[in-house]
Coordinates of C-alpha atoms in Angstrom, one line a residue:
Chain A
M1 CA -27.5 30.7 -18.3
T2 CA -26.9 27.8 -16.2
D3 CA -23.1 29.4 -16.3
N4 CA -24.1 30.9 -13.4
K5 CA -26.2 28.6 -11.1
V6 CA -24.1 26.5 -9.2
L7 CA -26.0 24.6 -7.9
E8 CA -30.5 24.1 -8.9
M9 CA -32.5 21.7 -6.6
D10 CA -35.9 21.3 -8.6
N11 CA -38.8 19.8 -6.4
V12 CA -36.6 17.0 -3.5
S13 CA -37.7 14.7 -1.8
F14 CA -36.2 11.9 0.4
K15 CA -36.9 9.1 2.1
Y16 CA -35.3 6.5 4.5
E17 CA -37.3 3.6 4.6
K18 CA -41.2 5.1 4.9
E19 CA -40.2 7.9 6.8
T20 CA -39.6 11.6 5.0
V21 CA -36.8 13.6 5.6
V22 CA -36.4 15.8 2.5
K23 CA -40.1 16.9 1.0
D24 CA -39.9 19.2 -1.5
V25 CA -36.7 21.2 -1.9
S26 CA -36.4 23.4 -4.3
L27 CA -33.1 25.9 -4.0
T28 CA -30.7 27.8 -6.5
I29 CA -27.7 29.0 -5.7
E30 CA -26.0 31.5 -7.5
A31 CA -22.0 31.5 -7.9
G32 CA -20.7 34.3 -5.0
Q33 CA -23.2 34.1 -2.5
F34 CA -22.8 32.8 1.1
F35 CA -26.2 30.9 2.1
G36 CA -26.6 29.5 5.1
L37 CA -28.7 26.3 6.3
V38 CA -30.0 25.8 9.4
G39 CA -32.0 23.6 10.8
P40 CA -33.8 21.9 14.0
N41 CA -31.9 19.0 14.7
G42 CA -32.8 15.9 12.2
S43 CA -35.1 18.4 9.8
G44 CA -32.4 17.3 7.3
K45 CA -29.9 19.4 6.4
S46 CA -26.7 16.7 6.6
T47 CA -29.2 14.9 4.3
L48 CA -29.6 17.4 2.3
I49 CA -26.0 18.0 1.7
K50 CA -25.7 13.8 0.7
L51 CA -28.9 14.7 -1.7
M52 CA -26.0 17.6 -3.4
L53 CA -23.0 15.7 -3.1
G54 CA -24.2 12.1 -5.2
L55 CA -23.8 10.4 -2.0
L56 CA -27.4 9.6 -1.9
K57 CA -30.5 9.0 -4.7
P58 CA -33.5 11.7 -4.2
T59 CA -36.8 9.8 -4.1
K60 CA -37.9 12.2 -6.5
G61 CA -37.3 15.8 -7.8
S62 CA -34.6 16.3 -9.7
I63 CA -30.4 18.1 -8.5
K64 CA -28.0 19.3 -10.5
L65 CA -24.3 20.7 -10.1
F66 CA -22.6 24.0 -12.0
G67 CA -25.2 23.1 -14.6
S68 CA -24.8 19.1 -15.6
P69 CA -27.3 16.1 -13.2
V70 CA -24.8 15.7 -9.7
R71 CA -25.4 11.1 -10.7
S72 CA -23.6 12.0 -14.4
F73 CA -21.3 15.1 -12.6
K74 CA -17.7 14.4 -12.6
H75 CA -15.2 17.7 -12.1
W76 CA -15.7 16.2 -8.5
E77 CA -12.7 18.5 -8.1
E78 CA -14.6 21.6 -8.3
I79 CA -16.2 21.6 -4.7
G80 CA -14.8 21.1 -1.6
F81 CA -17.2 19.3 1.4
V82 CA -15.6 19.6 5.1
S83 CA -18.0 17.2 7.1
Q84 CA -19.2 17.0 10.3
K85 CA -17.4 14.0 11.5
A86 CA -13.9 15.3 9.7
N87 CA -13.4 15.8 13.3
S88 CA -14.6 13.1 14.8
F89 CA -11.5 11.3 12.7
N90 CA -8.8 8.6 14.6
S91 CA -7.0 11.1 16.5
G92 CA -4.3 8.7 16.5
F93 CA -4.6 8.0 12.7
P94 CA -0.2 8.2 12.0
A95 CA -0.6 10.9 9.1
T96 CA 0.9 14.6 9.5
V97 CA -1.1 17.6 8.5
L98 CA 0.7 17.7 4.8
E99 CA -0.5 13.9 4.4
V100 CA -4.4 15.0 5.1
V101 CA -4.3 17.7 2.7
K102 CA -2.9 16.2 -0.8
T103 CA -5.4 14.6 0.3
G104 CA -7.9 16.6 -1.1
L105 CA -6.1 16.4 -4.7
I106 CA -7.5 12.9 -5.0
S107 CA -10.0 13.6 -8.3
K108 CA -7.8 14.7 -9.5
T109 CA -4.3 12.8 -9.6
G110 CA -6.2 10.3 -12.3
L111 CA -5.5 6.5 -10.8
F112 CA -2.2 5.6 -10.7
R113 CA -0.2 7.9 -10.0
F114 CA 1.4 9.1 -7.0
Y115 CA 0.8 12.8 -5.6
N116 CA 4.0 14.9 -7.0
K117 CA 6.0 18.1 -5.9
N118 CA 3.4 19.9 -7.6
D119 CA 0.6 18.6 -5.5
R120 CA 2.9 18.9 -3.1
E121 CA 3.3 22.8 -2.7
K122 CA -1.1 23.4 -3.7
A123 CA -1.1 21.2 -0.9
M124 CA 1.3 24.1 1.3
Q125 CA -0.6 26.5 -0.6
A126 CA -3.7 26.0 0.8
L127 CA -2.3 25.8 4.4
K128 CA -1.5 29.4 4.1
T129 CA -4.7 30.7 3.2
V130 CA -5.8 29.1 6.6
E131 CA -2.1 30.1 8.2
M132 CA -1.5 27.1 9.3
E133 CA 1.6 26.7 7.7
D134 CA 3.8 26.4 9.8
Y135 CA 2.6 22.9 10.9
F136 CA 2.6 21.4 8.5
N137 CA 5.1 18.8 8.9
H138 CA 3.0 17.8 12.5
N139 CA 1.2 14.7 13.5
I140 CA -2.8 15.8 12.5
G141 CA -3.7 14.4 16.0
E142 CA -1.8 16.9 18.1
L143 CA -3.5 20.1 16.4
S144 CA -6.4 21.4 18.8
G145 CA -9.5 21.1 17.1
G146 CA -9.9 24.5 15.7
Q147 CA -6.6 23.7 14.2
Q148 CA -7.4 20.9 12.3
Q149 CA -10.7 22.6 11.1
R150 CA -8.2 24.6 8.6
V151 CA -6.9 21.9 8.5
F152 CA -9.6 20.1 6.5
I153 CA -10.8 22.9 5.4
A154 CA -7.5 23.3 3.5
R155 CA -7.9 19.8 2.7
A156 CA -11.2 20.9 0.1
L157 CA -9.3 24.6 -0.8
V158 CA -6.5 22.2 -2.6
S159 CA -8.4 21.3 -5.3
D160 CA -9.0 25.1 -5.8
P161 CA -12.5 24.5 -5.4
K162 CA -15.3 26.7 -7.0
F163 CA -18.3 26.0 -4.0
L164 CA -17.8 24.8 -0.6
I165 CA -20.1 23.0 1.3
L166 CA -19.2 22.8 5.1
D167 CA -21.3 21.0 7.6
E168 CA -21.4 22.8 11.2
P169 CA -18.0 23.2 11.1
T170 CA -17.9 25.2 14.2
V171 CA -19.2 22.2 16.5
G172 CA -16.2 21.6 18.7
V173 CA -14.5 25.0 18.0
D174 CA -14.2 27.1 21.1
A175 CA -15.8 30.7 21.0
K176 CA -12.8 32.1 20.3
H177 CA -12.1 30.5 17.5
V178 CA -14.9 30.6 16.1
A179 CA -14.7 34.9 15.4
D180 CA -11.0 34.0 13.4
F181 CA -12.6 31.0 11.1
Y182 CA -16.0 33.5 10.0
Q183 CA -13.1 35.5 9.2
L184 CA -11.2 33.2 6.8
L185 CA -14.5 32.3 5.1
H186 CA -15.3 35.5 3.8
K187 CA -11.8 35.8 2.7
L188 CA -12.6 33.1 0.7
N189 CA -15.7 34.4 -0.2
R190 CA -14.8 37.8 -1.1
N191 CA -10.6 37.2 -2.6
E192 CA -11.1 34.1 -3.7
G193 CA -15.0 34.3 -4.9
I194 CA -15.7 30.6 -3.1
T195 CA -19.4 30.0 -3.6
L196 CA -20.3 28.8 0.2
L197 CA -22.9 26.3 1.8
M198 CA -22.2 26.3 5.3
V199 CA -24.8 24.2 7.7
S200 CA -25.5 25.6 10.8
H201 CA -27.7 26.0 13.6
D202 CA -26.2 29.2 15.3
I203 CA -29.6 30.9 13.6
G204 CA -27.8 33.6 15.5
T205 CA -24.6 34.0 14.2
I206 CA -24.9 32.8 11.1
T207 CA -27.2 35.1 9.8
E208 CA -24.8 37.5 10.8
H209 CA -21.6 37.0 7.7
A210 CA -24.1 34.6 5.6
S211 CA -25.6 36.7 2.0
H212 CA -28.6 33.9 2.5
V213 CA -30.3 31.8 4.7
V214 CA -32.1 28.8 3.8
C215 CA -34.6 27.4 7.2
M216 CA -35.5 24.0 6.5
N217 CA -37.4 21.5 8.7
K218 CA -37.8 18.8 6.4
T219 CA -39.6 21.6 3.8
I220 CA -37.9 24.1 3.1
H221 CA -40.0 27.7 5.3
F222 CA -37.3 30.4 4.8
H223 CA -35.4 31.1 1.8
G224 CA -34.0 34.4 1.3
E225 CA -31.5 37.5 1.8
S226 CA -30.0 37.6 6.0
H227 CA -31.5 41.1 6.5
E228 CA -34.8 39.4 5.6
Y229 CA -33.9 36.9 7.6
K230 CA -33.3 38.9 10.2
A231 CA -37.0 40.0 9.8
F232 CA -38.3 36.9 10.9
S233 CA -40.3 36.6 14.0
N234 CA -39.6 34.4 16.8
E235 CA -43.3 33.3 16.7
D236 CA -42.5 32.1 12.8
L237 CA -39.2 30.4 14.1
S238 CA -40.5 28.6 17.8
Q239 CA -43.3 27.2 15.1
L240 CA -40.5 25.4 12.7
Y241 CA -38.7 24.2 15.7
G242 CA -41.8 22.9 17.6
H243 CA -40.9 24.3 20.8
P244 CA -39.4 28.0 22.0
V245 CA -36.5 30.0 20.4
Q246 CA -34.6 33.2 20.8
Q247 CA -33.4 34.2 17.7
L248 CA -30.5 36.0 19.1
T249 CA -28.9 34.2 22.2
H250 CA -27.0 31.6 21.0
N251 CA -28.3 28.2 20.7
H252 CA -26.6 25.5 20.9
G253 CA -27.4 23.9 24.7
E254 CA -30.3 23.9 22.6
V255 CA -31.9 19.9 22.3
D256 CA -34.4 18.8 19.8
P257 CA -36.7 16.7 22.0
R258 CA -37.0 13.7 19.0
D259 CA -33.0 13.7 19.6
Chain B
M1 CA 25.2 -21.3 11.0
I2 CA 25.9 -19.2 7.7
E3 CA 28.2 -22.1 6.5
S4 CA 24.2 -24.3 6.4
F5 CA 22.7 -21.6 5.2
F6 CA 24.3 -21.9 1.7
T7 CA 24.5 -25.7 2.2
Y8 CA 20.8 -26.4 3.9
E9 CA 18.1 -25.5 0.5
F10 CA 15.2 -25.5 3.0
L11 CA 17.1 -23.1 5.0
Q12 CA 17.5 -21.3 1.6
N13 CA 14.3 -21.5 0.9
A14 CA 12.6 -20.1 5.2
A15 CA 15.1 -17.3 4.9
L16 CA 13.7 -15.4 1.3
A17 CA 10.3 -16.4 1.8
G18 CA 10.4 -15.0 5.7
L19 CA 11.5 -11.7 5.0
M20 CA 9.6 -11.3 1.8
I21 CA 6.5 -12.1 4.4
G22 CA 8.1 -10.2 7.4
F23 CA 7.5 -6.8 4.5
V24 CA 4.7 -7.2 3.2
A25 CA 2.2 -8.5 6.3
P26 CA 3.2 -5.6 8.1
L27 CA 2.7 -3.3 4.7
L28 CA -0.8 -4.7 4.6
G29 CA -0.6 -4.3 8.4
V30 CA -0.3 -1.0 9.0
F31 CA -3.7 0.2 7.1
I32 CA -5.5 -2.6 8.9
V33 CA -4.3 -1.2 12.7
V34 CA -5.4 2.7 11.1
R35 CA -8.5 1.0 10.5
R36 CA -9.1 -1.1 13.2
L37 CA -9.4 -3.5 11.3
S38 CA -7.0 -5.8 13.9
L39 CA -8.8 -9.4 15.1
I40 CA -9.2 -9.6 11.1
A41 CA -5.9 -11.1 10.0
D42 CA -7.3 -13.8 13.2
A43 CA -10.2 -14.1 11.4
L44 CA -8.3 -14.8 7.8
S45 CA -5.8 -17.0 9.9
H46 CA -8.3 -20.2 11.7
I47 CA -10.3 -20.1 8.0
T48 CA -7.1 -20.6 6.7
L49 CA -6.9 -24.0 9.3
T50 CA -9.9 -25.3 7.7
G51 CA -8.7 -25.3 4.3
I52 CA -5.7 -26.7 5.5
A53 CA -7.8 -29.2 7.0
A54 CA -9.7 -29.9 4.3
S55 CA -6.9 -30.3 2.0
L56 CA -5.5 -32.7 4.2
L57 CA -9.0 -35.3 4.5
L58 CA -9.2 -34.4 0.7
E59 CA -5.3 -35.7 0.7
K60 CA -6.0 -39.0 2.2
R61 CA -9.5 -40.2 0.9
V62 CA -8.9 -39.1 -2.9
T63 CA -5.1 -40.5 -3.4
A64 CA -5.1 -39.2 -6.6
I65 CA -4.4 -35.3 -5.3
N66 CA -1.5 -36.3 -3.0
E67 CA 0.2 -33.2 -4.5
W68 CA -1.8 -31.3 -4.1
N69 CA 0.1 -28.2 -2.2
P70 CA -2.4 -27.6 1.1
V71 CA -1.6 -24.1 0.8
Y72 CA -3.4 -23.4 -2.1
M73 CA -6.7 -24.9 -0.7
G74 CA -5.9 -22.4 2.4
M75 CA -5.6 -19.6 0.6
V76 CA -9.0 -20.8 -0.8
F77 CA -10.6 -20.4 1.8
S78 CA -9.4 -17.2 3.3
V79 CA -10.5 -16.1 0.5
T80 CA -13.4 -17.2 0.9
G81 CA -13.4 -15.4 4.6
A82 CA -12.3 -12.9 3.1
I83 CA -15.5 -12.4 1.2
L84 CA -17.9 -13.3 4.0
I85 CA -16.1 -10.9 6.3
E86 CA -16.9 -7.6 3.8
K87 CA -20.6 -9.5 2.9
L88 CA -21.5 -10.3 7.4
R89 CA -20.4 -7.0 7.9
K90 CA -23.5 -5.5 5.8
V91 CA -25.7 -7.9 7.4
Y92 CA -24.6 -6.6 10.9
K93 CA -24.7 -2.6 10.0
H94 CA -24.6 -2.0 13.8
Y95 CA -22.4 -4.7 15.0
E96 CA -19.7 -4.5 12.4
E97 CA -17.2 -6.2 14.4
L98 CA -19.4 -9.7 14.7
A99 CA -18.3 -11.0 11.4
I100 CA -14.8 -11.9 13.2
P101 CA -15.8 -14.1 15.8
I102 CA -18.4 -15.7 13.6
I103 CA -15.8 -16.6 11.3
L104 CA -13.3 -17.1 13.8
S105 CA -15.4 -20.3 15.3
G106 CA -17.1 -20.8 12.3
G107 CA -13.2 -21.8 11.4
I108 CA -11.7 -23.4 13.6
G109 CA -15.2 -25.7 15.0
V110 CA -15.1 -26.5 11.0
G111 CA -10.9 -27.1 10.9
V112 CA -11.5 -29.1 14.2
I113 CA -13.6 -32.0 12.3
L114 CA -11.5 -32.2 9.5
I115 CA -8.6 -32.1 11.0
S116 CA -9.8 -35.4 13.3
L117 CA -11.0 -37.3 10.7
A118 CA -8.4 -36.9 8.4
D119 CA -6.3 -37.9 11.3
G120 CA -4.3 -35.1 11.0
F121 CA -3.6 -34.5 14.7
N122 CA 0.6 -35.3 14.0
T123 CA 4.0 -33.1 13.3
D124 CA 2.8 -31.2 10.4
L125 CA -0.3 -30.1 11.5
F126 CA 2.5 -28.5 14.3
S127 CA 4.1 -26.9 11.1
Y128 CA 0.8 -24.7 10.3
L129 CA -0.1 -24.2 13.9
F130 CA 2.9 -22.8 14.7
G131 CA 5.7 -22.6 11.3
S132 CA 8.8 -23.9 11.1
V133 CA 12.4 -23.2 9.0
T134 CA 12.0 -26.9 7.3
A135 CA 9.1 -27.2 6.1
V136 CA 8.9 -24.0 2.9
S137 CA 9.4 -25.6 0.0
R138 CA 11.8 -24.2 -3.4
A139 CA 7.5 -24.2 -5.1
D140 CA 6.4 -22.3 -1.9
M141 CA 9.0 -20.0 -1.7
S142 CA 8.4 -19.0 -5.2
T143 CA 4.5 -18.8 -4.5
V144 CA 4.9 -16.4 -2.1
L145 CA 7.3 -14.2 -4.4
V146 CA 4.1 -14.4 -6.6
I147 CA 2.3 -12.6 -3.8
T148 CA 3.7 -10.5 -2.3
L149 CA 5.1 -9.1 -6.1
L150 CA 1.1 -9.3 -6.4
V151 CA 0.8 -6.9 -2.6
L152 CA 3.7 -4.9 -3.3
A153 CA 1.8 -3.7 -6.9
V154 CA -1.6 -3.5 -5.2
V155 CA -0.3 -1.2 -2.6
L156 CA 1.4 1.2 -4.6
L157 CA -0.8 1.9 -7.6
F158 CA -3.8 2.5 -4.8
Y159 CA -1.8 4.1 -2.3
K160 CA -3.9 7.4 -2.3
E161 CA -7.4 5.6 -2.6
L162 CA -5.8 3.5 0.2
F163 CA -4.7 5.4 2.7
V164 CA -7.1 7.8 2.2
L165 CA -10.4 5.3 3.1
S166 CA -8.2 5.0 5.8
F167 CA -7.9 8.8 7.3
D168 CA -11.5 9.0 5.7
E169 CA -14.0 6.6 4.0
D170 CA -16.6 9.9 3.6
H171 CA -13.7 12.4 2.0
A172 CA -13.1 8.9 -0.3
A173 CA -16.6 9.0 -0.9
V174 CA -16.8 13.0 -2.1
S175 CA -13.7 12.6 -3.9
G176 CA -14.9 9.0 -6.3
V177 CA -13.4 6.6 -5.3
N178 CA -14.9 3.5 -5.1
G179 CA -14.7 2.1 -1.8
K180 CA -16.2 -0.6 -2.3
L181 CA -14.2 -2.3 -4.3
I182 CA -10.2 -1.5 -3.1
H183 CA -11.6 -2.4 0.3
L184 CA -12.8 -5.9 -1.4
L185 CA -9.3 -6.1 -2.9
F186 CA -7.2 -4.9 -0.6
I187 CA -8.9 -7.8 2.2
V188 CA -8.0 -10.2 -0.9
M189 CA -4.5 -9.0 -0.6
V190 CA -4.5 -9.5 3.4
A191 CA -6.5 -13.0 3.0
L192 CA -3.3 -14.2 0.3
V193 CA -1.0 -12.8 2.6
I194 CA -1.7 -15.1 5.3
A195 CA -1.8 -17.9 3.4
S196 CA 0.8 -17.6 2.4
A197 CA 2.9 -16.7 5.5
M198 CA 1.5 -19.9 7.5
Q199 CA 4.2 -21.9 6.4
I200 CA 6.9 -19.7 8.0
V201 CA 5.5 -17.8 11.6
G202 CA 2.2 -20.5 11.4
I203 CA -1.4 -20.3 12.0
L204 CA -1.9 -18.5 15.3
L205 CA 0.5 -16.4 15.2
V206 CA 0.6 -15.2 11.6
S207 CA -1.9 -12.0 12.5
A208 CA 0.6 -10.5 14.9
L209 CA 3.6 -10.0 12.5
M210 CA 0.4 -8.1 11.0
T211 CA 0.2 -5.9 13.7
L212 CA 2.6 -6.1 16.5
P213 CA 5.8 -3.8 14.1
V214 CA 2.7 -1.7 13.7
A215 CA 1.9 -1.3 16.8
A216 CA 5.7 -0.5 17.6
A217 CA 5.3 2.0 15.0
L218 CA 2.9 4.4 15.6
R219 CA 4.9 4.9 19.2
I220 CA 7.1 6.5 17.5
S221 CA 6.2 8.1 13.8
K222 CA 4.3 11.0 13.1
S223 CA 3.4 10.6 9.2
F224 CA 2.0 8.2 7.7
K225 CA 4.7 7.1 5.0
Q226 CA 7.0 6.8 8.0
T227 CA 4.4 4.6 10.0
I228 CA 5.1 2.3 6.8
G229 CA 8.5 2.5 6.5
L230 CA 9.3 1.8 10.8
S231 CA 6.5 -1.4 10.8
I232 CA 8.6 -3.0 7.7
F233 CA 11.9 -2.7 9.4
F234 CA 10.8 -3.7 12.8
G235 CA 8.9 -6.6 10.6
E236 CA 12.0 -7.8 8.6
L237 CA 13.8 -7.7 12.0
S238 CA 11.5 -10.6 13.7
V239 CA 11.7 -12.2 11.1
I240 CA 15.9 -12.1 10.6
V241 CA 16.2 -12.6 14.0
G242 CA 13.4 -14.6 14.6
L243 CA 14.5 -17.3 12.2
I244 CA 18.3 -17.7 12.9
T245 CA 17.3 -17.9 17.2
S246 CA 14.7 -20.5 15.5
Y247 CA 17.4 -22.7 14.2
Q248 CA 20.0 -22.2 16.6
L249 CA 17.4 -23.4 19.4
S250 CA 15.4 -25.8 17.9
V251 CA 12.3 -24.3 18.3
P252 CA 9.7 -23.1 16.1
P253 CA 10.4 -20.0 14.3
G254 CA 6.7 -18.4 14.9
G255 CA 7.7 -18.5 18.3
T256 CA 10.8 -17.1 18.1
I257 CA 9.4 -14.7 15.3
V258 CA 6.6 -13.5 18.0
V259 CA 8.5 -12.9 20.8
T260 CA 11.2 -11.4 19.5
A261 CA 8.6 -8.2 17.7
I262 CA 7.1 -8.4 21.6
L263 CA 10.3 -7.6 22.3
I264 CA 11.0 -4.6 20.0
L265 CA 6.9 -3.0 20.8
I266 CA 8.2 -3.3 24.9
G267 CA 11.4 -1.2 23.4
A268 CA 9.0 1.1 21.4
I269 CA 7.2 2.5 24.7
A270 CA 10.2 3.0 26.5
Y271 CA 11.8 4.5 23.8
R272 CA 8.9 7.0 23.5
K273 CA 8.4 7.4 27.1
V274 CA 11.8 8.1 28.3
S275 CA 12.1 10.4 24.7
G276 CA 8.8 12.3 26.3
Q277 CA 10.4 13.4 29.4
L278 CA 13.6 14.8 27.4
S279 CA 11.4 16.7 25.5
L280 CA 9.9 17.6 29.1
K281 CA 13.2 18.4 30.7
G282 CA 13.9 20.5 27.6
E283 CA 10.9 23.1 27.3
T284 CA 10.8 23.5 31.0
I285 CA 14.8 24.6 30.9

């Protein structure tokens, strides 16, 4: 049964020129799971995401999305992606929230076709899900970081994805709104049945919320359910990060010495 | 004025070509400006000059090609320049903007040599540099028409893709948009419009028609579609007012069109300031 498997990575490695960034990663994500992907800066988290989205070709190993190899995967509308860089767009860009959300339908809308009224409805629906429908006519640059993040989630949701990948979505969102943000993720995961994979370096918070956790530094150091991860000792973590880490404190300010 | 418009064919040619350029230059300009590529238009217009110079030189040396329209050679150079810029941007991945001065200075350097060899520093060249109301022939106008239709087709067919590429290239890539191909197609359209706009506005000022109306529209509009609409409106207004004053005052249209566009830009900045203050007052009440 591959039906239930959203993502299968088998023994995947990736090298940037000579440096190995991802090494022998095997990871399976099943429908309905909420995965947190954690690791220090430069641990290859974003590279791993790019590999699963087919933006990079693995040096070794195989990657499948919904049972089909990523290179021949066609149903990109089933994947929603909120990139780390989404928030660093040109904030003077003259576009309304609605115009931005509609771009999420591009893989569903054929070449040479325009967005129609139905697409507008879908975009409004997605904005409602993230509680931003009142802002549809606002310029995207005028919104706060947290609001923009919600708009980008709406853009990812508008094509009704089954698998939503978020790369450090809470960076630049103030603490008060982070809680709301997780509430939204739970709603998507439980009510809409969307499988989630969220990259975060905030280990404490992600283990609170995700059902499963993957911890990596080039290769996978831990892979399992969140409650098991909580038993993972601070020493193990420090070993992984290469310097002392307190698991329960929010380590936003933590800097990897290599950066 | 109206009488002479119906009497002289060259005025009709200039007016119609001007209106078409006033439409497509700001239309492409919106995408250029939001992608922070404003200077590309300058680089391409300078390399168009090299093409014109090459054509003038060939005309002088090889009598058989006397009938060639220098604009075609300008187009060939402009499109080649566009493709070279794309290649150079890949060579200097971390200094993408370097491609622009390389092409710009290379274009003008080779251009000056070619023009001198052709003894071409004359009134003909002057009209290419600053535009002319009298230089537009019926054939030129047809060329502009073909290019206008081509650009309209490309922008309409690839509107979604051009928009998503401008806003978020990563997202476009994840959505399966062929960014490289569409970008190349786009930059070739820019090159063609620059070469054909040259006769009206002149090489040195053609980039102004691509960027100034957009700069004004950006101060006022909220949505992308509104930005496009206003940019085209400001572009057309600049061309119409510019051509009329150019004819009345007997000065090159390049100057009058750009000055009109600058005045519109100042108006837009002032409008934004005043309306911003008014809405602030409204909130405090």
